[in-house]
Amino acid sequence: MEAMKETVDQNLREMRDTFASGRTRSVKWRKTQLQAIIEMVKDNEDKMCDVLFQDLGKHRTEAFRDELGFVMRSAETALKCLDKWVVPKKSNLPLLFYPATGKVISEPYGTVLVLSSWNFPISLSLDPMIGAISAGNTVLLKASELSPNTSAFLAKTIPSYLDTKAIKVIEGGPDVATILLQHQWDKIFFTGSPRIGKIIMAAAANHLTPVTLELGGKCPTIIDHHSVSKDMKSVVKRITGAKWGSCSGQACISVDYVLVEQSFASSLVEMLKPVIKSFFGENPKESGSLARIVTKKHFQRLSRLLSDPRVQASIVYGGSMDEEKLYVEPTILLDPPLDSEIMNEEIFGPILPIITLRDIQESIGFIKSKPKPLAIYAFTKDEKLKTRILSETSSGSVTFNDVMIQYMCDALPFGGVGESGMGRYHGKYSFECFSHEKAVMEGSLAMDLEPRYPPWNNFKLTFIRLAFREAYFKLVLLMLGLKK
């Protein structure tokens, strides 16, 4: 541990010296690093897919869709838009302050720490890094130890492409994270669970360090079958793909549970069954297209959730498990007890509870009774229900008639609220996430009044001066108006 402490100290000193030199503020430097990230992904596509398969069993198509392709698109967007993002924003000051001018400059925080997650270990490591680099910061990345092959790949490969004096990668577990959090950073970006998020925030508070916490929660999906009855095939396909097709449900924005009217629940279950088979085959364990559970500890957690006799009684599809292969079959529950553990913590696995209601309008109250989720999904064409969802619930995002696509959209901010996180990123919002917006005002020495004693009169004179200016220019405008 002493050696690791020394390594962290040395890296931090070097990054701070690099930032102090002003090198990372250069737009040219930022673009060079962004282009290098694109080249790194292109050059190492096969290796990246291999390590993602080794750590999580991700199919190559899934790996490119959710990780490699996502990172390249993010870097290309930043590269294309950076010149616009860095331009100071002119502020239109009130006439009261004329002839002063104002603007807002985006400046980098300095040296930032990125703590990434294991479920999307490429994209959740490189995407925040893209935002930090775009803003002109130096960055230290600690990838998750739960995806060790990916972490080792990033630690070995990133220094071959990026500026090693400004961008560092450190491997390790909670002990290394503890050492990192003992230091003062200019910004901390964390992706993970609310439990660890609280630890990160407490450590950051010791240094008053700003944080962005990308957490999670139980993301509900509302199905208003009355208004989307003709499109139910599409609805079922989208839910199936989102729940089981993206890291086997191990995603913070995955569908956690479905809310549907009781009269339609059985039909929904019967529609889901053949679609799951069409996506993952008769034997999903051997299909090669379903990611595995990340570790034995996570597998045992899911096993415990299903071991509750009341939950077992609610299984209407799937339920088989293989600890040796870290496999959990796509599983559907119909009305598991609302006080069960599975309905009161984020599932983060291939288990889908369906909760029935007498009327779909009751879904609003159900969601409000839970902590604020990272996302709410709703399949409906009922404009009144849409309005109620938007106005009566709180969540990081709301997506109508689709699932998870909001995460892929750089034009929209991505982030949580309450227990699902704080802060936002993606696209320009990533640039803003890692930038301090500094207000700049330039006054004029053209008009002034003589100071008087006592000193507080000087404050009075300042307001008198401003009021005089405002009255004068209003008079000028009035005269101009009269001339017209």
mmCIF file of C-alpha atoms in Angstrom, residues 15-34 78 82 85-86 106-112 128-140 163 165-167 186-187 428 430-436:
data_model
loop_
_atom_site.group_PDB
_atom_site.id
_atom_site.type_symbol
_atom_site.label_atom_id
_atom_site.label_comp_id
_atom_site.label_asym_id
_atom_site.label_seq_id
_atom_site.Cartn_x
_atom_site.Cartn_y
_atom_site.Cartn_z
ATOM 1 C CA MET A 15 -0.841 15.956 -13.533
ATOM 2 C CA ARG A 16 -1.010 19.153 -11.483
ATOM 3 C CA ASP A 17 2.280 20.365 -12.953
ATOM 4 C CA THR A 18 1.012 19.579 -16.447
ATOM 5 C CA PHE A 19 -2.203 21.487 -15.843
ATOM 6 C CA ALA A 20 -0.306 24.427 -14.355
ATOM 7 C CA SER A 21 1.844 24.584 -17.484
ATOM 8 C CA GLY A 22 -1.289 25.459 -19.494
ATOM 9 C CA ARG A 23 -0.775 22.699 -22.051
ATOM 10 C CA THR A 24 -4.205 21.113 -21.584
ATOM 11 C CA ARG A 25 -5.989 24.429 -22.116
ATOM 12 C CA SER A 26 -4.938 24.416 -25.757
ATOM 13 C CA VAL A 27 -7.749 23.455 -28.120
ATOM 14 C CA LYS A 28 -5.158 21.801 -30.330
ATOM 15 C CA TRP A 29 -4.035 19.554 -27.438
ATOM 16 C CA ARG A 30 -7.626 18.617 -26.645
ATOM 17 C CA LYS A 31 -8.359 17.696 -30.267
ATOM 18 C CA THR A 32 -5.189 15.638 -30.482
ATOM 19 C CA GLN A 33 -6.264 13.570 -27.459
ATOM 20 C CA LEU A 34 -9.810 13.122 -28.769
ATOM 21 C CA ALA A 78 -16.646 16.476 -29.170
ATOM 22 C CA LEU A 82 -15.216 21.723 -29.546
ATOM 23 C CA TRP A 85 -18.087 24.892 -27.041
ATOM 24 C CA VAL A 86 -14.985 26.847 -26.002
ATOM 25 C CA SER A 106 -15.745 27.926 -19.620
ATOM 26 C CA GLU A 107 -12.522 27.040 -17.855
ATOM 27 C CA PRO A 108 -11.286 23.564 -16.839
ATOM 28 C CA TYR A 109 -11.539 22.529 -13.197
ATOM 29 C CA GLY A 110 -7.985 21.233 -13.128
ATOM 30 C CA THR A 111 -7.144 17.653 -12.154
ATOM 31 C CA VAL A 112 -10.136 15.328 -12.109
ATOM 32 C CA PRO A 128 -16.380 10.782 -18.986
ATOM 33 C CA MET A 129 -12.713 11.052 -19.982
ATOM 34 C CA ILE A 130 -13.786 12.543 -23.318
ATOM 35 C CA GLY A 131 -15.746 15.225 -21.461
ATOM 36 C CA ALA A 132 -12.854 15.958 -19.088
ATOM 37 C CA ILE A 133 -10.339 16.230 -21.941
ATOM 38 C CA SER A 134 -12.699 18.387 -24.028
ATOM 39 C CA ALA A 135 -12.908 20.831 -21.128
ATOM 40 C CA GLY A 136 -9.094 20.954 -20.810
ATOM 41 C CA ASN A 137 -8.514 18.968 -17.622
ATOM 42 C CA THR A 138 -5.905 16.435 -16.638
ATOM 43 C CA VAL A 139 -7.509 13.080 -15.759
ATOM 44 C CA LEU A 140 -6.835 10.075 -13.584
ATOM 45 C CA ASP A 163 -0.529 12.262 -23.200
ATOM 46 C CA LYS A 165 1.770 13.411 -18.290
ATOM 47 C CA ALA A 166 -1.856 14.564 -18.358
ATOM 48 C CA ILE A 167 -3.883 11.352 -18.483
ATOM 49 C CA ASP A 186 -10.731 19.518 -8.509
ATOM 50 C CA LYS A 187 -13.633 17.299 -9.624
ATOM 51 C CA LYS A 428 -21.983 19.344 -24.713
ATOM 52 C CA SER A 430 -20.057 16.481 -20.683
ATOM 53 C CA PHE A 431 -18.015 19.563 -21.575
ATOM 54 C CA GLU A 432 -20.071 21.604 -19.113
ATOM 55 C CA CYS A 433 -19.817 18.859 -16.478
ATOM 56 C CA PHE A 434 -16.029 19.266 -16.356
ATOM 57 C CA SER A 435 -15.958 23.056 -16.783
ATOM 58 C CA HIS A 436 -16.320 25.953 -14.385
#
